[in-house]
Short mmCIF file of C-alpha atoms in Angstrom, two decimals:
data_model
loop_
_atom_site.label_atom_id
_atom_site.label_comp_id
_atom_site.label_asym_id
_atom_site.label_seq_id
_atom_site.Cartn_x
_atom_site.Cartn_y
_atom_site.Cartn_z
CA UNK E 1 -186.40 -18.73 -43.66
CA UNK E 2 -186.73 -14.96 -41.77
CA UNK E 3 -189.37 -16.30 -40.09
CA UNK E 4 -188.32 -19.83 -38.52
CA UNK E 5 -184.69 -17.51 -37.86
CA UNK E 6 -187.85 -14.92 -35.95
CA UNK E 7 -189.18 -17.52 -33.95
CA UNK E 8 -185.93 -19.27 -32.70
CA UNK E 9 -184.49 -16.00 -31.91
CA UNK E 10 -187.76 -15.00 -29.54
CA UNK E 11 -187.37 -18.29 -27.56
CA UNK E 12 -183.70 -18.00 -27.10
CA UNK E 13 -184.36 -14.28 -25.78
CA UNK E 14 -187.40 -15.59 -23.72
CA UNK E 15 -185.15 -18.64 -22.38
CA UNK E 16 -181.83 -16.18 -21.30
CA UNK E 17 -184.97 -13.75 -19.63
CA UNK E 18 -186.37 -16.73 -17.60
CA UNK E 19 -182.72 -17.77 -16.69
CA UNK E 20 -181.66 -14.40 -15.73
CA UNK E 21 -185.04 -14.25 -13.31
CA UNK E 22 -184.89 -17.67 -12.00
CA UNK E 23 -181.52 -18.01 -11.63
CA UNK E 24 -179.40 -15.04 -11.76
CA UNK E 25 -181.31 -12.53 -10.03
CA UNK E 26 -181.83 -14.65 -7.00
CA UNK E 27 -178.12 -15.71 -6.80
CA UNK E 28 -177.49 -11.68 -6.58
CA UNK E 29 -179.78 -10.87 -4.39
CA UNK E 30 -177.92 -13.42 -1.84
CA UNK E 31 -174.40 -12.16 -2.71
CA UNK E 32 -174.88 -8.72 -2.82
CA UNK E 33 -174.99 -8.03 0.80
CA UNK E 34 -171.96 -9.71 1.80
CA UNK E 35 -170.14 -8.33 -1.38
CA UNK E 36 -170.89 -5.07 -0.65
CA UNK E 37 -170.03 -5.29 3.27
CA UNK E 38 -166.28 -7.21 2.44
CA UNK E 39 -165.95 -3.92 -0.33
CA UNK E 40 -166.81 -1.21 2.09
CA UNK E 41 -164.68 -3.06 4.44
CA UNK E 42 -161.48 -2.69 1.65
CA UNK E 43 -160.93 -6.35 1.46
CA UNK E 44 -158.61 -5.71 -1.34
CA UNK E 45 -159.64 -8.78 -3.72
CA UNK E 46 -163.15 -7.88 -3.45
CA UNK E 47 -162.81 -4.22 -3.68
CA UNK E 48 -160.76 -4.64 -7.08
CA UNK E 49 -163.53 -7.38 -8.14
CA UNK E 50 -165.74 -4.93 -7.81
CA UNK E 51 -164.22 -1.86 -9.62
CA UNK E 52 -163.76 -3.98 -12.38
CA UNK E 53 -167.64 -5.34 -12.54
CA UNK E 54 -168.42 -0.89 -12.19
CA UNK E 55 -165.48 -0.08 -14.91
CA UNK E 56 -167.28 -2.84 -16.99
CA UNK E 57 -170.70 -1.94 -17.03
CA UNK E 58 -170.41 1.81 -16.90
CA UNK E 59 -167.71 1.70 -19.92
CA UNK E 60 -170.18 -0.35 -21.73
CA UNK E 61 -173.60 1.35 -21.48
CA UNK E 62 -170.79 4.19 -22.43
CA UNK E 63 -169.73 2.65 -26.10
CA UNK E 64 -173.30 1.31 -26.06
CA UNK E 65 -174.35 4.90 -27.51
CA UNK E 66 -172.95 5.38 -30.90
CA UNK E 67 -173.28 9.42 -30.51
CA UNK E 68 -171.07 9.36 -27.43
CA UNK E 69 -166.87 10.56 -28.45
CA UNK E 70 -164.70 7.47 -28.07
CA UNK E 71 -162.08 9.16 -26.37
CA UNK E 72 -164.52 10.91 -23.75
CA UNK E 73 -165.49 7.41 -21.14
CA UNK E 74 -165.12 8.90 -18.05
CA UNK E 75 -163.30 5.04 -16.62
CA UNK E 76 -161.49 4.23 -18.87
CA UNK E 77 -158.66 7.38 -19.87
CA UNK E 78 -155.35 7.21 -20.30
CA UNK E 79 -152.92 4.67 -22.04
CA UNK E 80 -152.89 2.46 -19.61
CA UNK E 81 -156.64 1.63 -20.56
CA UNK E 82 -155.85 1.63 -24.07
CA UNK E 83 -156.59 -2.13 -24.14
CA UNK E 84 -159.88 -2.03 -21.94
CA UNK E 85 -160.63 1.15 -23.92
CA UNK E 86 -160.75 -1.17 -27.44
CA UNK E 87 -162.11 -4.06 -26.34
CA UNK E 88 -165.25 -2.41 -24.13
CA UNK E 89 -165.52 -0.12 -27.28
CA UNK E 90 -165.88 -2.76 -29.74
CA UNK E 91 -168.37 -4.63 -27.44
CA UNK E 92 -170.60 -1.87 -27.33
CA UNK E 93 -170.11 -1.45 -31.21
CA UNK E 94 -172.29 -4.57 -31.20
CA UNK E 95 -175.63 -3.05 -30.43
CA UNK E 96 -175.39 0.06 -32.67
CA UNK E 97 -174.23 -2.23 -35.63
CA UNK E 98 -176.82 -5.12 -35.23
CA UNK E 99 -179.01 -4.03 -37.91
CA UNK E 100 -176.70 -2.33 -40.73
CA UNK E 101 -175.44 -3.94 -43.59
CA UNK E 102 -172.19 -6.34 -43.46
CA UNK E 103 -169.19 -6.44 -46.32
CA UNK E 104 -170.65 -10.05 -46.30
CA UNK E 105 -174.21 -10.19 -45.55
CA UNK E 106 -177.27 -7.96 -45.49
CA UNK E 107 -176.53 -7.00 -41.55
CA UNK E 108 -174.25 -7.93 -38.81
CA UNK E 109 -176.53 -9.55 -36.93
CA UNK E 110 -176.86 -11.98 -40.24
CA UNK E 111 -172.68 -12.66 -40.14
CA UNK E 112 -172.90 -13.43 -36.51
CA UNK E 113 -175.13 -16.03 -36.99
CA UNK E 114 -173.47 -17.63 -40.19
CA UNK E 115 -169.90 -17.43 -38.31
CA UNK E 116 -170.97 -18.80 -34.98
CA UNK E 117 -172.89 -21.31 -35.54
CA UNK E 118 -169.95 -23.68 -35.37
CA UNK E 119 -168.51 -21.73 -32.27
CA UNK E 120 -169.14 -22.50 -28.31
CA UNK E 121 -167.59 -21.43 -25.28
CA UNK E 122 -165.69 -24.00 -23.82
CA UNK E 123 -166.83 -26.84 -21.37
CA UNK E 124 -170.78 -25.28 -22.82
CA UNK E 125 -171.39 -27.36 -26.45
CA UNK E 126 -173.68 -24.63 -26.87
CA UNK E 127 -173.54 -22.69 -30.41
CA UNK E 128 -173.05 -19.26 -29.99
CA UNK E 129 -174.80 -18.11 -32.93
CA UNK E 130 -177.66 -19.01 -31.00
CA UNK E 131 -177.44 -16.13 -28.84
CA UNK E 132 -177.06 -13.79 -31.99
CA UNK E 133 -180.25 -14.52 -32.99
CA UNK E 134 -181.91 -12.26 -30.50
CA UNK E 135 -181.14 -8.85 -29.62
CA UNK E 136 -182.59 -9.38 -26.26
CA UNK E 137 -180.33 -12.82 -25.59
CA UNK E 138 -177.73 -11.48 -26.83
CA UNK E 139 -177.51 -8.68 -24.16
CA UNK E 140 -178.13 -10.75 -21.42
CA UNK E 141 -174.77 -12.55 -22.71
CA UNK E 142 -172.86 -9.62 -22.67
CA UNK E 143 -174.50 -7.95 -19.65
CA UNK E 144 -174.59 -11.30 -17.44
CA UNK E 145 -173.19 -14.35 -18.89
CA UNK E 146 -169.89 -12.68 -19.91
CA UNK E 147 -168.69 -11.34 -16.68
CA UNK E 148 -170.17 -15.01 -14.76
CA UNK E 149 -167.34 -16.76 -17.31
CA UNK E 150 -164.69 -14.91 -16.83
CA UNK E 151 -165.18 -15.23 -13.13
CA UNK E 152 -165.42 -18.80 -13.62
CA UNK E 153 -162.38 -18.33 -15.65
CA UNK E 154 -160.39 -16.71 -12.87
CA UNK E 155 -161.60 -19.20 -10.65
CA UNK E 156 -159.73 -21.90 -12.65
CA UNK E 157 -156.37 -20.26 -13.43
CA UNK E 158 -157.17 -18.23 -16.44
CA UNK E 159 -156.19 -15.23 -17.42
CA UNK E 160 -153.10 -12.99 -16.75
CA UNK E 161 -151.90 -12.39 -13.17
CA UNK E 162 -151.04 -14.21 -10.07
CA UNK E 163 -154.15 -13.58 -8.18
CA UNK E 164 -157.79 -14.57 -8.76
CA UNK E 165 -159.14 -10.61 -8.71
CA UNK E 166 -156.19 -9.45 -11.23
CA UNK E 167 -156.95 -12.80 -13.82
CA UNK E 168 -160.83 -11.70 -13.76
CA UNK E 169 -159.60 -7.91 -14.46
CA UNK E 170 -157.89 -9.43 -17.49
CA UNK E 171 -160.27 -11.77 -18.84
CA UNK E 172 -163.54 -9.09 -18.09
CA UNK E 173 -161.65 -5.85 -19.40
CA UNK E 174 -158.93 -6.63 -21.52
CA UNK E 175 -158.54 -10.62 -22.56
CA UNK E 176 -156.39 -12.35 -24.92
CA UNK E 177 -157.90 -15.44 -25.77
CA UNK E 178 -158.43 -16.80 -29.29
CA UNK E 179 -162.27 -16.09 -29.75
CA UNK E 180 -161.73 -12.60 -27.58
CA UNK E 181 -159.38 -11.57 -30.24
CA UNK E 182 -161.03 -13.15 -33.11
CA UNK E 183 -164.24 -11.32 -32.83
CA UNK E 184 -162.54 -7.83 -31.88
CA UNK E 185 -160.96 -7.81 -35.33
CA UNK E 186 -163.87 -9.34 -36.97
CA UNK E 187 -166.28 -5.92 -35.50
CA UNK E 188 -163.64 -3.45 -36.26
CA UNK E 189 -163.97 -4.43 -39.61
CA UNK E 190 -167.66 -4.47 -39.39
CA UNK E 191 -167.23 -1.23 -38.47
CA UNK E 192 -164.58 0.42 -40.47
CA UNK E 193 -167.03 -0.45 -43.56
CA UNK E 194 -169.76 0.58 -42.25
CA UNK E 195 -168.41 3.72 -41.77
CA UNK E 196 -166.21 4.04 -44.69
CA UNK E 197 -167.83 1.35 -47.23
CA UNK E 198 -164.22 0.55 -48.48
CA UNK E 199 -163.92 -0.94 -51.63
CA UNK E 200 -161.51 -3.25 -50.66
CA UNK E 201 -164.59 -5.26 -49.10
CA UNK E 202 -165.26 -6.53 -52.13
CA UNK E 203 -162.83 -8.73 -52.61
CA UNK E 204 -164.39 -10.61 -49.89
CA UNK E 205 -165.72 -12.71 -52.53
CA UNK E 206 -162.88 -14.99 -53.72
CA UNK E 207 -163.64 -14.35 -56.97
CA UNK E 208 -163.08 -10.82 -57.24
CA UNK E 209 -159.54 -11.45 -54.98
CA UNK E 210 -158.34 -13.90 -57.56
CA UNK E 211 -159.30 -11.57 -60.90
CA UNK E 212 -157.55 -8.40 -58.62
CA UNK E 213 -154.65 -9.92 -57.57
CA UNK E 214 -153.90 -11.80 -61.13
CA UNK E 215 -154.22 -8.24 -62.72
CA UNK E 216 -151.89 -6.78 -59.91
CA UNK E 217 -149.48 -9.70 -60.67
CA UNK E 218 -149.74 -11.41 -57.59
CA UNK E 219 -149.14 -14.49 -57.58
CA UNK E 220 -152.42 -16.38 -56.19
CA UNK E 221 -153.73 -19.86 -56.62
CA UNK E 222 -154.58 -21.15 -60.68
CA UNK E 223 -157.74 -22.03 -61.64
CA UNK E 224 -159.21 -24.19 -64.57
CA UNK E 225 -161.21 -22.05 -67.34
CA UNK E 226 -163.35 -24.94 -67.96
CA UNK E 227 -166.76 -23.81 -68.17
CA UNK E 228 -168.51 -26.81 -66.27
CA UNK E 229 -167.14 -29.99 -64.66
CA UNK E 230 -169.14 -32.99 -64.32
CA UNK E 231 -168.52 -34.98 -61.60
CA UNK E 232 -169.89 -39.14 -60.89
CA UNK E 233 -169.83 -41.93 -59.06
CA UNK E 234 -168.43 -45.11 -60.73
CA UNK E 235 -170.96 -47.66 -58.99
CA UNK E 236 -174.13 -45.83 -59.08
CA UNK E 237 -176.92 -45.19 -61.80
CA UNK E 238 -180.29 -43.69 -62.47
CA UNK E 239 -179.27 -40.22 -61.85
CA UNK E 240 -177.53 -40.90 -58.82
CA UNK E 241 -174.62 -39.64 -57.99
CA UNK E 242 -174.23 -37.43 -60.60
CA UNK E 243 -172.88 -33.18 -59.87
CA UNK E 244 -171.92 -30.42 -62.10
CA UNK E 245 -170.30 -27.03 -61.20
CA UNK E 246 -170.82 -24.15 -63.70
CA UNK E 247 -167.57 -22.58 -63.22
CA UNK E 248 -167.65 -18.71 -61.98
CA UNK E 249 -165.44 -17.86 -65.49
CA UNK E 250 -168.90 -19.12 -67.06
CA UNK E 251 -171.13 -17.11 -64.99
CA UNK E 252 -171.54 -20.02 -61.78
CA UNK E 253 -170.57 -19.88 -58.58
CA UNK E 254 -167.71 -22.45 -58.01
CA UNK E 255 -164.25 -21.22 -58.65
CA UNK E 256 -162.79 -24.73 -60.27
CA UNK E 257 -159.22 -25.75 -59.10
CA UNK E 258 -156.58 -27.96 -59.18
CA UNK E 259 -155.55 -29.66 -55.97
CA UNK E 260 -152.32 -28.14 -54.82
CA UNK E 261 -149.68 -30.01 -52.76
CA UNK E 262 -147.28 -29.15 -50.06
CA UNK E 263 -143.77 -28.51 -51.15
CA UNK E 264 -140.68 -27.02 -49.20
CA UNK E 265 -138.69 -28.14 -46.26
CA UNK E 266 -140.90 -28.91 -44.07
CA UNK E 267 -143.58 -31.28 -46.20
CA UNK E 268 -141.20 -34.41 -44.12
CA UNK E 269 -142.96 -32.99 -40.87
CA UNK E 270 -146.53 -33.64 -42.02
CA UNK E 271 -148.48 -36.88 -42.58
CA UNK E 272 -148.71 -38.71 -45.93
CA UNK E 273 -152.66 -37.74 -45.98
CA UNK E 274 -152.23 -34.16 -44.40
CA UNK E 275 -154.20 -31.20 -46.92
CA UNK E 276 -152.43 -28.30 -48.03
CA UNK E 277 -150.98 -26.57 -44.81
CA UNK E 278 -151.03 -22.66 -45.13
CA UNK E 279 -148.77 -19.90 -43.40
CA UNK E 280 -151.51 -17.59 -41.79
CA UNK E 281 -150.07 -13.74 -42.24
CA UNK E 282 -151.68 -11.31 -40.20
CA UNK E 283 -150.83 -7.48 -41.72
CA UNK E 284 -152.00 -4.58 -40.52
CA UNK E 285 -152.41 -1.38 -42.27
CA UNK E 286 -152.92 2.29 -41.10
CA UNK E 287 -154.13 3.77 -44.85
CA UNK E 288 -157.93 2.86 -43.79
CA UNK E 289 -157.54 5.99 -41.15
CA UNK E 290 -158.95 9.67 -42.31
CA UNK E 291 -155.35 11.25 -41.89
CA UNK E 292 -153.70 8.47 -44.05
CA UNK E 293 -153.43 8.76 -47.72
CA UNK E 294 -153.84 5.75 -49.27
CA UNK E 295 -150.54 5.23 -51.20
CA UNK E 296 -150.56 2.12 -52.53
CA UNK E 297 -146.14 1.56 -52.62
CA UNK E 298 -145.72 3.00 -48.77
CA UNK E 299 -144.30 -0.22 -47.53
CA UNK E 300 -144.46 1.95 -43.57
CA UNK E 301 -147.65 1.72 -43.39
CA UNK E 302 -148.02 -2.25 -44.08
CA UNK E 303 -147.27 -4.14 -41.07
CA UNK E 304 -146.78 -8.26 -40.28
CA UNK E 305 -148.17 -8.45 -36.79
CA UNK E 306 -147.92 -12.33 -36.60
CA UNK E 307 -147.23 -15.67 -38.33
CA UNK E 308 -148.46 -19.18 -38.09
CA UNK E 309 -148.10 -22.33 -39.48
CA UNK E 310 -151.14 -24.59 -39.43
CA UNK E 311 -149.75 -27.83 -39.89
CA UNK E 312 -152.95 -30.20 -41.24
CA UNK E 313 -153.84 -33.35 -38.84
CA UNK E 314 -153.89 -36.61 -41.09
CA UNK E 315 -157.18 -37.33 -43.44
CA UNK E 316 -158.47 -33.96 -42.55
CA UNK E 317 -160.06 -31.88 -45.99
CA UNK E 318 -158.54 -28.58 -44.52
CA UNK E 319 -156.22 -27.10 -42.17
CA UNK E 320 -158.91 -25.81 -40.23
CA UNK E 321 -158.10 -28.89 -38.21
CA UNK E 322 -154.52 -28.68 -37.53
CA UNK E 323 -151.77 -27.95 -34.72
CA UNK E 324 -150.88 -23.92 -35.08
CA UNK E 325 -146.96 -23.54 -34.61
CA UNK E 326 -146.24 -19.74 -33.89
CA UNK E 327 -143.42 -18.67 -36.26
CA UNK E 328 -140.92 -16.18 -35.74
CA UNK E 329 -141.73 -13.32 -37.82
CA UNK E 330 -137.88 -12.30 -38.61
CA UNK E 331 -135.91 -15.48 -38.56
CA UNK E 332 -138.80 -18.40 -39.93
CA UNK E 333 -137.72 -20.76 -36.44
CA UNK E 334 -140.72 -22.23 -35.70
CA UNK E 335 -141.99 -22.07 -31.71
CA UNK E 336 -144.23 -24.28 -29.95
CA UNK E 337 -147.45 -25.53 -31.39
CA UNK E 338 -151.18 -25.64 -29.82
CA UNK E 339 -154.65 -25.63 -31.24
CA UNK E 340 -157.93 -24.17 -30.51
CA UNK E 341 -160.03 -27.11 -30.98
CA UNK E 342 -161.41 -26.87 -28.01
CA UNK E 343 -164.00 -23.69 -29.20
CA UNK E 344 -165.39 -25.74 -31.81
CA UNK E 345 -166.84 -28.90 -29.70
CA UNK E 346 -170.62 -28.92 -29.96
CA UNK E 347 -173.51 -30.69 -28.40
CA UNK E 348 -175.15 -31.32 -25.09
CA UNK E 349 -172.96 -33.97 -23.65
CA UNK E 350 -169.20 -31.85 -24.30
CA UNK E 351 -169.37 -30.00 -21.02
CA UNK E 352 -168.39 -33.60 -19.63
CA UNK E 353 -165.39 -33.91 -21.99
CA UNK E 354 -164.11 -30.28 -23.09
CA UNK E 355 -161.39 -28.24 -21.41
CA UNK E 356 -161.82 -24.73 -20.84
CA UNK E 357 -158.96 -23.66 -22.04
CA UNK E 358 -156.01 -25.15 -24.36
CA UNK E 359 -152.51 -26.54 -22.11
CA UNK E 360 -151.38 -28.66 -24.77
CA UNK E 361 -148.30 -27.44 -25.91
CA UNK E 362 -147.04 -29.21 -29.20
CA UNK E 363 -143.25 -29.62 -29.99
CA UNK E 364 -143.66 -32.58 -32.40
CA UNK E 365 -146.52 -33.02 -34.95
CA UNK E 366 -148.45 -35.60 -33.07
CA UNK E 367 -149.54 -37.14 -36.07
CA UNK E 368 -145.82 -37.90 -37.42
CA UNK E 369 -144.30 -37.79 -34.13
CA UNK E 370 -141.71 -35.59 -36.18
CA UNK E 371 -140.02 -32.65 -33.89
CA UNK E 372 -141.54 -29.39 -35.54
CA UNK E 373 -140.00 -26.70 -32.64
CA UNK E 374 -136.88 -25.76 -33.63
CA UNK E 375 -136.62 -25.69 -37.65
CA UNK E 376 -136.75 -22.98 -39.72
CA UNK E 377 -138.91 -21.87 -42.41
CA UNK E 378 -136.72 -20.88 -44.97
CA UNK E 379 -138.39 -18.45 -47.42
CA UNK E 380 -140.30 -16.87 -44.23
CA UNK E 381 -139.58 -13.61 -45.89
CA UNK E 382 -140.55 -14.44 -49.30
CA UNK E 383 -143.84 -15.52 -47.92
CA UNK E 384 -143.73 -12.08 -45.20
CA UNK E 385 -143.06 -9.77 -48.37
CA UNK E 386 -145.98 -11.77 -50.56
CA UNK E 387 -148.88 -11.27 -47.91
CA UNK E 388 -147.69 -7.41 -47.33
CA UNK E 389 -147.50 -6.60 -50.94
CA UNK E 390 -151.07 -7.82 -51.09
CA UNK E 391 -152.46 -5.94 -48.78
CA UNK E 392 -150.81 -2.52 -50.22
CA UNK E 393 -152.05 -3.02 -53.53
CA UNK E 394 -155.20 -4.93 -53.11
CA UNK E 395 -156.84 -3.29 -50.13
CA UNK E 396 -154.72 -0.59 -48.50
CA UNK E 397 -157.52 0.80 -46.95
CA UNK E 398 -158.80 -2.43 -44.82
CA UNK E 399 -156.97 -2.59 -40.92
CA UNK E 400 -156.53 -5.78 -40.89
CA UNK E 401 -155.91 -9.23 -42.88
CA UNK E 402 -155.28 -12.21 -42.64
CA UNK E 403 -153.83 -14.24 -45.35
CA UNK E 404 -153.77 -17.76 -46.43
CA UNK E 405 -150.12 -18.81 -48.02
CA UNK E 406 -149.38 -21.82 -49.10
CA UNK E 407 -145.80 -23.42 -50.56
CA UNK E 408 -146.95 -25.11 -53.42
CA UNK E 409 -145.92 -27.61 -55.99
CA UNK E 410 -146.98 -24.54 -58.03
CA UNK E 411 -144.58 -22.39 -55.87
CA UNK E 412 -145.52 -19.70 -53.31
CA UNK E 413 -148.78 -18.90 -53.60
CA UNK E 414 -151.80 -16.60 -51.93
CA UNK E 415 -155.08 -18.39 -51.67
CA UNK E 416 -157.38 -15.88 -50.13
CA UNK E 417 -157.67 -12.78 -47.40
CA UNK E 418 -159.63 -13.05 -44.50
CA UNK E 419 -160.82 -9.39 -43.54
CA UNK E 420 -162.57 -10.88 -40.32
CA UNK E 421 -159.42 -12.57 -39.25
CA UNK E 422 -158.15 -14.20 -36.07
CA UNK E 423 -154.01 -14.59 -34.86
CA UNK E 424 -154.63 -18.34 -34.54
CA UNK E 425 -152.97 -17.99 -30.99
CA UNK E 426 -149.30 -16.51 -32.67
CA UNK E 427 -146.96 -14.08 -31.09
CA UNK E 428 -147.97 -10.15 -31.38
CA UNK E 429 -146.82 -7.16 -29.82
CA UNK E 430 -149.72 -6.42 -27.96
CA UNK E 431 -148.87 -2.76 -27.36
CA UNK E 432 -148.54 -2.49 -30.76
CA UNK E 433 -152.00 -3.89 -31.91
CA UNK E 434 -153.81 -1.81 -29.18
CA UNK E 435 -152.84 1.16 -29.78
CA UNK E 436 -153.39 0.45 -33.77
CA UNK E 437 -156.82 -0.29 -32.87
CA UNK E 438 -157.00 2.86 -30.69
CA UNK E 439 -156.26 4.86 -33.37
CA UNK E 440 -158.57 3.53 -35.55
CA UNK E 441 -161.76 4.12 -32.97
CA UNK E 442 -160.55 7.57 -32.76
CA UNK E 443 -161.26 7.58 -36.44
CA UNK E 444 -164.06 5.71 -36.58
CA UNK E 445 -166.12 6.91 -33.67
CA UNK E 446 -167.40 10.54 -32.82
#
């Protein structure tokens, strides 16, 4: 209920206030002095520590103001900041979107909560989605505890760079992690419909996606025209144990389905008990800009920015617990493997046990013990060519997707698009995707 979600949020924004007083502000006021005598001294680790904190916080109460031009920040010009330039940008697009209305829910603030609540930083077992449910709490996250973690970060070997001040300029201005990228596609989305209220959006329901694509002749996964399915338990009575789904081709809301298997060359790699174990195809398209006319058979302005293989851990339900295997794009060989596991552990007791970041680097499928690195997916561009079709004909005007494939005892088939997608830690041309999303701010914003 709004109010219970009213109440939690003001004690998580009165909690981060008495943290940032208690804790924060008196751990500054100690610092400061000595920080600012080793910068005015030009102590060059320090000084560039300290740029970066400035570039940070000016270039955010910047983007902060929706009525401010994107290309005007006065720290962050030129195409060298192209990357800072996006991701500041899209943090500030948090504040002015908070309140309006989501392709999914009734406002952003709303999908935030729904999509983080599984979600902590690592080494905290703290929900994010906790922070999202106050305005005030989550500023204070952005403001203070996002530049205290990646200096932590730095502190412990992440981020890009050989020295601690250039890792903490990489991880505070422009970083590359999983969730860092995740939510960066999952706002320019946000904000690309709020701006343009696509109707591509709509086939955010997976309803709607099947019924399109099936009428576009795409081939996506079958579904059973029953109109309800009883399910029971053979050992218990008295009403126990006892479901039915109305399906959605009866006016429900369950989409009824046959289980699908794994088929193709590289079902021998997986366990016995391993679920289906999808091809995630991330395509980009420029027909959601202003200058770009949507033409639904220019195959130029579809792009495949990355490809990976999430092979399915034994008894899980869904490949959301898996080992990703980065593919090669061109050729199918399949690259190392790792997993992001480690943003998903929750509960008080995980900063004991979690890593902060991911070193496990998977050649073999550790459930098998079968090498993976090194083979070849076969009909990579059968599955490349299926994904970018999609997204010409189904929603040309959405930047980015991310699509569930899956080879199939029923062949190769598309399950779903993810419009708030994530790379799942594959290969991309980074210059690339920048400047893509550069462009699109410039269309976007004033």
């Amino acid at each position: 209920p709004m109010v219970v979600v009213d109440v939690l949020g003001a004690l998580v924004g009165l909690a981060s206030l008495l943290y940032v007083g208690l804790f924060v502000l008196p751990t500054a006021a100690v610092l400061a002095p000595m920080i600012s005598a080793m910068y005015f001294l030009g102590i060059p680790p320090v000084k560039t520590i300290v740029t970066t904190v400035l570039t940070f916080y000016r270039a955010l109460w910047y983007y902060s103001d929706a009525r401010l031009p994107y290309n005007k920040c006065p720290v962050l010009q030129g195409k060298k900041n192209i990357a800072a330039r996006v991701h500041v940008a899209s943090l500030g697009s948090v504040f002015h979107l908070w309140s309006k209305p989501h392709y999914r829910h009734n406002s952003f603030q709303t999908d935030m909560i729904l999509n983080l609540r599984n979600v902590a930083i690592p080494g905290t077992g703290v929900p994010l989605s906790l922070f999202a449910r106050s305005r005030l709490a989550t500023i204070i996250l952005v403001v203070v505890g996002y530049p205290v973690v990646a200096l932590l970060g730095a502190l412990r070997g992440v981020g890009e760079g050989n020295y601690f001040s250039d890792r903490f300029a990489s991880l505070l201005l422009c970083p590359r992690d999983w969730f860092s990228l995740w939510r960066l596609n999952c706002r320019l989305a946000a904000l690309h419909y709020h701006q343009t209220r696509d109707e591509g959006y709509l086939l955010e329901d997976k309803w709607k996606f099947l019924s399109e694509a099936k009428k576009e002749k795409i081939a996506v996964s079958p579904w059973l025209n029953l109109p309800l399915l009883v399910v029971k338990h053979k050992n218990e009575e008295g009403g126990l144990g006892f479901y039915r789904y109305r399906n959605v081709t009866d006016g429900g809301n369950w989409i009824i389905q046959a289980a699908l298997r794994n088929e193709g060359s590289f079902v021998d790699l997986l366990p016995e008990d391993a679920p289906l174990s999808t091809f995630r195809v991330l395509t980009a398209s420029s027909m959601g800009m202003k200058e770009s006319k949507v033409q639904k058979g220019n195959d130029s302005q579809v792009k495949t920015l990355t490809i990976v293989w999430r092979a399915g851990r034994s008894g899980a339900t869904t490949d959301h617990n898996s080992v990703l295997f980065d593919i090669d794009i061109k050729t199918g060989e399949i690259r190392r493997g790792t997993t992001n596991q480690h943003w998903y552990q929750l509960g008080f007791l995980k900063f004991l046990t979690t890593p902060w970041t991911q070193d496990l680097k998977y050649s073999h499928h550790p459930d098998t013990a079968k090498r993976v690195q090194g083979k070849s997916v076969e009909n990579i561009l059968e599955i490349r060519k299926l994904a970018e079709d999609a997204h010409r004909r189904l929603v040309p005007g959405v930047p980015l997707v991310g699509w569930d494939v899956a080879c199939t005892n029923e062949g190769v088939l598309l399950l779903e698009g993810n419009f708030s997608c994530n790379f799942f830690m594959g290969t991309v041309d980074f210059s690339w995707y920048y400047k893509f999303c550069d462009r699109y701010y410039r269309n976007l914003l004033p």
